Amino acid sequence: MTIDSLDDKIIADLSGVSTATLTTVLLKHGLRNVWLRGTRPIAEGQPRLVGRAFTLRFVPAREDLATPASWGSPISTRAAIEAMPRGCIAIVGALGVTDAGIFGDILCARMHKRGVAALVTDGVVRDIAGVLGTGLPVWCQGTASPPSVAGLTFVGWQEPIDCGGVAVFPNDVIVVDQDGAVLIPAALLEKVVAASVEQERLENWIMSEVEAGAALPGLYPPNDVNKARYEATRS
């Protein structure tokens, strides 16, 4: 499956919207399950990033398939990395397994070299010092020494996956920041972006009012009077 490029304006708009704001906007659209559980930034200071989802899927380990020899097969994480387009965010469904690292420093270095924006998984990575040294931003549950085949079998890429209890489809849009990873369904992208930019603008105005000493009732959420005051600042 090909992956669509993201418009530069959409990237710029979403880069100014927190994942917390996105979850609120998506809730208003009826979507409650959009935050990928267990996806924590592996290092402090990782930037907010936006990209199309490039999905990879693991299933539980089966001894005849999950072997070091499988790393050289046509269906492997190595082959999947070579199919990743520049700017995508690799989303890896690892069943929440925390005692087998899905990727180490060499694979992360190759992803960074190919221009992959970030790696997001509900599993863990290995070779942590090396991974950090690659410069690839990573969101995961932590680290483990054993390789992926100790607990997982890799079965494919660019298909629907479960990551952190969320259904992720190729071409969905992922936003990651210090609060974790949030999914925007591809079909709702334009509506969600417009609403999120407005919500962020409103909340920035509310914060300025709070810092000026305003009380919260009637301000957050704003009543009609405060809505009028806010609208006046936009004219």
mmCIF file of C-alpha atoms in Angstrom:
data_model
loop_
_atom_site.group_PDB
_atom_site.id
_atom_site.type_symbol
_atom_site.label_atom_id
_atom_site.label_comp_id
_atom_site.label_asym_id
_atom_site.label_seq_id
_atom_site.Cartn_x
_atom_site.Cartn_y
_atom_site.Cartn_z
ATOM 1 C CA MET A 1 0.000 0.000 0.000
ATOM 2 C CA THR A 2 1.282 3.429 -0.940
ATOM 3 C CA ILE A 3 1.386 6.120 1.702
ATOM 4 C CA ASP A 4 0.077 9.604 0.972
ATOM 5 C CA SER A 5 2.278 12.586 1.671
ATOM 6 C CA LEU A 6 1.048 15.149 4.167
ATOM 7 C CA ASP A 7 0.451 18.731 3.110
ATOM 8 C CA ASP A 8 3.047 21.102 4.590
ATOM 9 C CA LYS A 9 0.319 23.315 6.046
ATOM 10 C CA ILE A 10 -1.287 20.379 7.845
ATOM 11 C CA ILE A 11 2.082 19.445 9.330
ATOM 12 C CA ALA A 12 2.652 23.035 10.419
ATOM 13 C CA ASP A 13 -0.839 23.329 11.919
ATOM 14 C CA LEU A 14 -0.626 20.044 13.835
ATOM 15 C CA SER A 15 2.882 20.842 15.032
ATOM 16 C CA GLY A 16 1.280 23.631 17.062
ATOM 17 C CA VAL A 17 -1.431 21.427 18.583
ATOM 18 C CA SER A 18 -0.842 19.293 21.664
ATOM 19 C CA THR A 19 -1.959 15.678 21.800
ATOM 20 C CA ALA A 20 -4.083 16.672 24.805
ATOM 21 C CA THR A 21 -6.000 19.134 22.631
ATOM 22 C CA LEU A 22 -6.344 16.534 19.891
ATOM 23 C CA THR A 23 -7.950 14.006 22.242
ATOM 24 C CA THR A 24 -10.526 16.626 23.254
ATOM 25 C CA VAL A 25 -11.345 17.476 19.651
ATOM 26 C CA LEU A 26 -11.542 13.813 18.665
ATOM 27 C CA LEU A 27 -13.838 13.173 21.632
ATOM 28 C CA LYS A 28 -16.193 15.806 20.196
ATOM 29 C CA HIS A 29 -16.175 13.765 16.983
ATOM 30 C CA GLY A 30 -17.157 10.650 18.939
ATOM 31 C CA LEU A 31 -13.716 9.033 19.102
ATOM 32 C CA ARG A 32 -12.576 8.096 22.621
ATOM 33 C CA ASN A 33 -9.916 5.465 21.893
ATOM 34 C CA VAL A 34 -7.186 7.386 20.067
ATOM 35 C CA TRP A 35 -4.303 7.596 22.575
ATOM 36 C CA LEU A 36 -1.827 4.727 22.055
ATOM 37 C CA ARG A 37 -1.241 3.277 25.511
ATOM 38 C CA GLY A 38 2.341 2.723 26.577
ATOM 39 C CA THR A 39 3.835 5.137 24.060
ATOM 40 C CA ARG A 40 6.123 7.284 26.166
ATOM 41 C CA PRO A 41 9.033 9.383 24.899
ATOM 42 C CA ILE A 42 12.271 7.523 25.463
ATOM 43 C CA ALA A 43 14.212 10.751 25.954
ATOM 44 C CA GLU A 44 13.493 14.190 27.320
ATOM 45 C CA GLY A 45 13.058 17.004 24.854
ATOM 46 C CA GLN A 46 11.812 15.014 21.889
ATOM 47 C CA PRO A 47 9.901 17.378 19.614
ATOM 48 C CA ARG A 48 6.236 17.186 18.688
ATOM 49 C CA LEU A 49 6.115 15.289 15.402
ATOM 50 C CA VAL A 50 3.438 14.659 12.784
ATOM 51 C CA GLY A 51 3.377 11.962 10.117
ATOM 52 C CA ARG A 52 1.439 9.308 8.283
ATOM 53 C CA ALA A 53 1.323 5.911 9.983
ATOM 54 C CA PHE A 54 3.464 3.175 8.480
ATOM 55 C CA THR A 55 2.322 0.073 10.331
ATOM 56 C CA LEU A 56 4.234 -3.049 11.369
ATOM 57 C CA ARG A 57 2.662 -6.040 13.091
ATOM 58 C CA PHE A 58 3.989 -8.651 15.489
ATOM 59 C CA VAL A 59 2.100 -11.677 16.825
ATOM 60 C CA PRO A 60 3.092 -13.926 19.739
ATOM 61 C CA ALA A 61 6.298 -15.867 19.252
ATOM 62 C CA ARG A 62 6.068 -19.280 17.638
ATOM 63 C CA GLU A 63 9.234 -21.278 17.953
ATOM 64 C CA ASP A 64 9.422 -22.488 14.353
ATOM 65 C CA LEU A 65 9.028 -18.939 13.018
ATOM 66 C CA ALA A 66 10.561 -16.620 15.605
ATOM 67 C CA THR A 67 14.230 -17.430 15.028
ATOM 68 C CA PRO A 68 17.309 -15.350 14.246
ATOM 69 C CA ALA A 69 17.181 -16.848 10.722
ATOM 70 C CA SER A 70 13.856 -15.084 10.157
ATOM 71 C CA TRP A 71 15.647 -11.725 10.166
ATOM 72 C CA GLY A 72 16.907 -12.523 6.662
ATOM 73 C CA SER A 73 13.546 -13.586 5.207
ATOM 74 C CA PRO A 74 11.505 -11.489 2.733
ATOM 75 C CA ILE A 75 8.945 -10.860 5.489
ATOM 76 C CA SER A 76 11.142 -9.189 8.069
ATOM 77 C CA THR A 77 11.537 -5.946 9.937
ATOM 78 C CA ARG A 78 14.571 -5.284 7.751
ATOM 79 C CA ALA A 79 12.496 -5.477 4.565
ATOM 80 C CA ALA A 80 9.758 -3.332 6.116
ATOM 81 C CA ILE A 81 12.235 -0.568 6.958
ATOM 82 C CA GLU A 82 13.327 -0.417 3.314
ATOM 83 C CA ALA A 83 9.689 0.246 2.333
ATOM 84 C CA MET A 84 9.265 3.190 4.740
ATOM 85 C CA PRO A 85 8.890 6.549 2.983
ATOM 86 C CA ARG A 86 10.564 9.714 4.210
ATOM 87 C CA GLY A 87 8.505 11.549 6.828
ATOM 88 C CA CYS A 88 6.374 8.603 7.938
ATOM 89 C CA ILE A 89 5.992 7.541 11.556
ATOM 90 C CA ALA A 90 6.597 3.820 12.064
ATOM 91 C CA ILE A 91 3.841 2.404 14.278
ATOM 92 C CA VAL A 92 4.668 -1.052 15.610
ATOM 93 C CA GLY A 93 2.052 -3.265 17.193
ATOM 94 C CA ALA A 94 4.020 -5.393 19.666
ATOM 95 C CA LEU A 95 1.155 -6.678 21.850
ATOM 96 C CA GLY A 96 2.470 -4.680 24.798
ATOM 97 C CA VAL A 97 5.340 -7.158 25.205
ATOM 98 C CA THR A 98 8.016 -5.625 27.433
ATOM 99 C CA ASP A 99 10.638 -8.397 27.646
ATOM 100 C CA ALA A 100 11.700 -8.512 23.981
ATOM 101 C CA GLY A 101 13.057 -5.469 22.157
ATOM 102 C CA ILE A 102 11.501 -4.999 18.737
ATOM 103 C CA PHE A 103 14.327 -2.837 17.314
ATOM 104 C CA GLY A 104 17.882 -2.043 18.312
ATOM 105 C CA ASP A 105 20.444 0.544 17.323
ATOM 106 C CA ILE A 106 21.235 -0.749 13.814
ATOM 107 C CA LEU A 107 17.597 -0.841 12.697
ATOM 108 C CA CYS A 108 16.904 2.550 14.240
ATOM 109 C CA ALA A 109 19.985 3.978 12.541
ATOM 110 C CA ARG A 110 18.721 2.753 9.170
ATOM 111 C CA MET A 111 15.281 4.257 9.807
ATOM 112 C CA HIS A 112 16.873 7.580 10.695
ATOM 113 C CA LYS A 113 19.011 7.418 7.559
ATOM 114 C CA ARG A 114 15.887 6.860 5.446
ATOM 115 C CA GLY A 115 14.215 9.938 6.905
ATOM 116 C CA VAL A 116 11.632 8.180 9.070
ATOM 117 C CA ALA A 117 10.252 10.799 11.464
ATOM 118 C CA ALA A 118 9.830 8.573 14.527
ATOM 119 C CA LEU A 119 9.277 5.094 15.896
ATOM 120 C CA VAL A 120 6.190 4.484 18.040
ATOM 121 C CA THR A 121 5.392 1.151 19.688
ATOM 122 C CA ASP A 122 3.526 -0.350 22.607
ATOM 123 C CA GLY A 123 6.547 -2.605 23.065
ATOM 124 C CA VAL A 124 10.164 -1.853 23.948
ATOM 125 C CA VAL A 125 13.506 -1.336 22.231
ATOM 126 C CA ARG A 126 16.973 -2.725 22.956
ATOM 127 C CA ASP A 127 20.521 -1.357 22.768
ATOM 128 C CA ILE A 128 19.232 1.818 24.387
ATOM 129 C CA ALA A 129 22.507 3.758 24.338
ATOM 130 C CA GLY A 130 22.890 3.036 20.645
ATOM 131 C CA VAL A 131 19.255 3.847 19.876
ATOM 132 C CA LEU A 132 19.598 7.211 21.570
ATOM 133 C CA GLY A 133 22.760 7.807 19.597
ATOM 134 C CA THR A 134 20.987 7.330 16.250
ATOM 135 C CA GLY A 135 18.937 10.498 16.697
ATOM 136 C CA LEU A 136 15.693 8.681 15.845
ATOM 137 C CA PRO A 137 12.899 9.900 18.161
ATOM 138 C CA VAL A 138 11.276 6.894 19.878
ATOM 139 C CA TRP A 139 8.074 6.474 21.874
ATOM 140 C CA CYS A 140 7.764 3.100 23.643
ATOM 141 C CA GLN A 141 7.330 1.366 26.998
ATOM 142 C CA GLY A 142 11.022 1.186 27.796
ATOM 143 C CA THR A 143 13.900 -1.175 27.129
ATOM 144 C CA ALA A 144 14.795 -4.854 27.278
ATOM 145 C CA SER A 145 17.910 -6.811 26.351
ATOM 146 C CA PRO A 146 16.384 -9.869 24.583
ATOM 147 C CA PRO A 147 15.694 -9.632 20.837
ATOM 148 C CA SER A 148 12.212 -9.557 19.321
ATOM 149 C CA VAL A 149 12.208 -13.281 18.525
ATOM 150 C CA ALA A 150 12.420 -14.044 22.234
ATOM 151 C CA GLY A 151 8.781 -13.081 22.541
ATOM 152 C CA LEU A 152 7.349 -12.033 19.177
ATOM 153 C CA THR A 153 6.961 -13.078 15.540
ATOM 154 C CA PHE A 154 7.015 -10.399 12.860
ATOM 155 C CA VAL A 155 4.302 -11.015 10.252
ATOM 156 C CA GLY A 156 3.890 -7.976 8.028
ATOM 157 C CA TRP A 157 3.629 -4.276 7.356
ATOM 158 C CA GLN A 158 1.189 -1.739 5.975
ATOM 159 C CA GLU A 159 -1.911 -3.484 7.293
ATOM 160 C CA PRO A 160 -4.309 -2.628 10.135
ATOM 161 C CA ILE A 161 -2.724 -3.215 13.531
ATOM 162 C CA ASP A 162 -3.431 -2.928 17.240
ATOM 163 C CA CYS A 163 -0.977 -0.622 18.950
ATOM 164 C CA GLY A 164 -1.600 0.261 22.555
ATOM 165 C CA GLY A 165 -5.216 -0.895 22.268
ATOM 166 C CA VAL A 166 -5.933 1.420 19.324
ATOM 167 C CA ALA A 167 -6.796 0.317 15.785
ATOM 168 C CA VAL A 168 -4.240 1.911 13.475
ATOM 169 C CA PHE A 169 -4.602 1.802 9.699
ATOM 170 C CA PRO A 170 -1.938 2.735 7.156
ATOM 171 C CA ASN A 171 -2.244 6.432 6.207
ATOM 172 C CA ASP A 172 -3.856 7.441 9.482
ATOM 173 C CA VAL A 173 -2.078 10.461 10.914
ATOM 174 C CA ILE A 174 -0.042 10.248 14.102
ATOM 175 C CA VAL A 175 0.928 13.134 16.370
ATOM 176 C CA VAL A 176 3.459 12.514 19.152
ATOM 177 C CA ASP A 177 4.640 14.746 21.963
ATOM 178 C CA GLN A 178 5.593 14.460 25.634
ATOM 179 C CA ASP A 179 2.126 13.048 26.459
ATOM 180 C CA GLY A 180 2.474 10.161 23.990
ATOM 181 C CA ALA A 181 0.973 9.288 20.610
ATOM 182 C CA VAL A 182 -2.492 10.154 19.304
ATOM 183 C CA LEU A 183 -4.130 8.896 16.125
ATOM 184 C CA ILE A 184 -6.232 10.964 13.730
ATOM 185 C CA PRO A 185 -8.267 8.826 11.304
ATOM 186 C CA ALA A 186 -7.305 9.716 7.740
ATOM 187 C CA ALA A 187 -10.919 10.402 6.743
ATOM 188 C CA LEU A 188 -11.351 12.995 9.512
ATOM 189 C CA LEU A 189 -8.040 14.769 9.045
ATOM 190 C CA GLU A 190 -9.177 18.112 7.601
ATOM 191 C CA LYS A 191 -12.047 18.536 10.075
ATOM 192 C CA VAL A 192 -9.890 17.617 13.042
ATOM 193 C CA VAL A 193 -7.046 19.915 12.015
ATOM 194 C CA ALA A 194 -9.327 22.933 11.645
ATOM 195 C CA ALA A 195 -11.091 22.263 14.954
ATOM 196 C CA SER A 196 -7.818 21.567 16.782
ATOM 197 C CA VAL A 197 -6.149 24.776 15.640
ATOM 198 C CA GLU A 198 -9.179 26.739 16.850
ATOM 199 C CA GLN A 199 -9.302 24.830 20.159
ATOM 200 C CA GLU A 200 -5.606 25.518 20.765
ATOM 201 C CA ARG A 201 -6.112 29.212 20.008
ATOM 202 C CA LEU A 202 -9.062 29.382 22.405
ATOM 203 C CA GLU A 203 -7.180 27.608 25.185
ATOM 204 C CA ASN A 204 -4.211 29.936 24.779
ATOM 205 C CA TRP A 205 -6.585 32.879 25.273
ATOM 206 C CA ILE A 206 -8.116 31.187 28.325
ATOM 207 C CA MET A 207 -4.651 30.636 29.773
ATOM 208 C CA SER A 208 -3.823 34.316 29.327
ATOM 209 C CA GLU A 209 -7.019 35.171 31.220
ATOM 210 C CA VAL A 210 -6.119 32.755 34.029
ATOM 211 C CA GLU A 211 -2.640 34.252 34.279
ATOM 212 C CA ALA A 212 -4.302 37.670 34.558
ATOM 213 C CA GLY A 213 -6.283 36.435 37.576
ATOM 214 C CA ALA A 214 -9.624 35.362 36.056
ATOM 215 C CA ALA A 215 -11.688 32.683 37.829
ATOM 216 C CA LEU A 216 -12.515 29.466 35.953
ATOM 217 C CA PRO A 217 -16.362 29.344 36.174
ATOM 218 C CA GLY A 218 -17.703 30.799 32.963
ATOM 219 C CA LEU A 219 -14.224 30.943 31.481
ATOM 220 C CA TYR A 220 -13.310 27.290 31.031
ATOM 221 C CA PRO A 221 -15.459 26.368 29.205
ATOM 222 C CA PRO A 222 -16.395 29.924 28.184
ATOM 223 C CA ASN A 223 -19.930 31.182 28.626
ATOM 224 C CA ASP A 224 -21.566 33.506 26.098
ATOM 225 C CA VAL A 225 -19.952 36.606 27.573
ATOM 226 C CA ASN A 226 -16.470 35.151 27.441
ATOM 227 C CA LYS A 227 -17.060 33.671 24.011
ATOM 228 C CA ALA A 228 -17.882 37.190 22.798
ATOM 229 C CA ARG A 229 -14.747 38.543 24.461
ATOM 230 C CA TYR A 230 -12.663 35.870 22.815
ATOM 231 C CA GLU A 231 -14.192 36.483 19.385
ATOM 232 C CA ALA A 232 -13.439 40.168 19.769
ATOM 233 C CA THR A 233 -9.734 39.360 20.036
ATOM 234 C CA ARG A 234 -9.844 37.676 16.638
ATOM 235 C CA SER A 235 -11.364 40.570 14.727
#
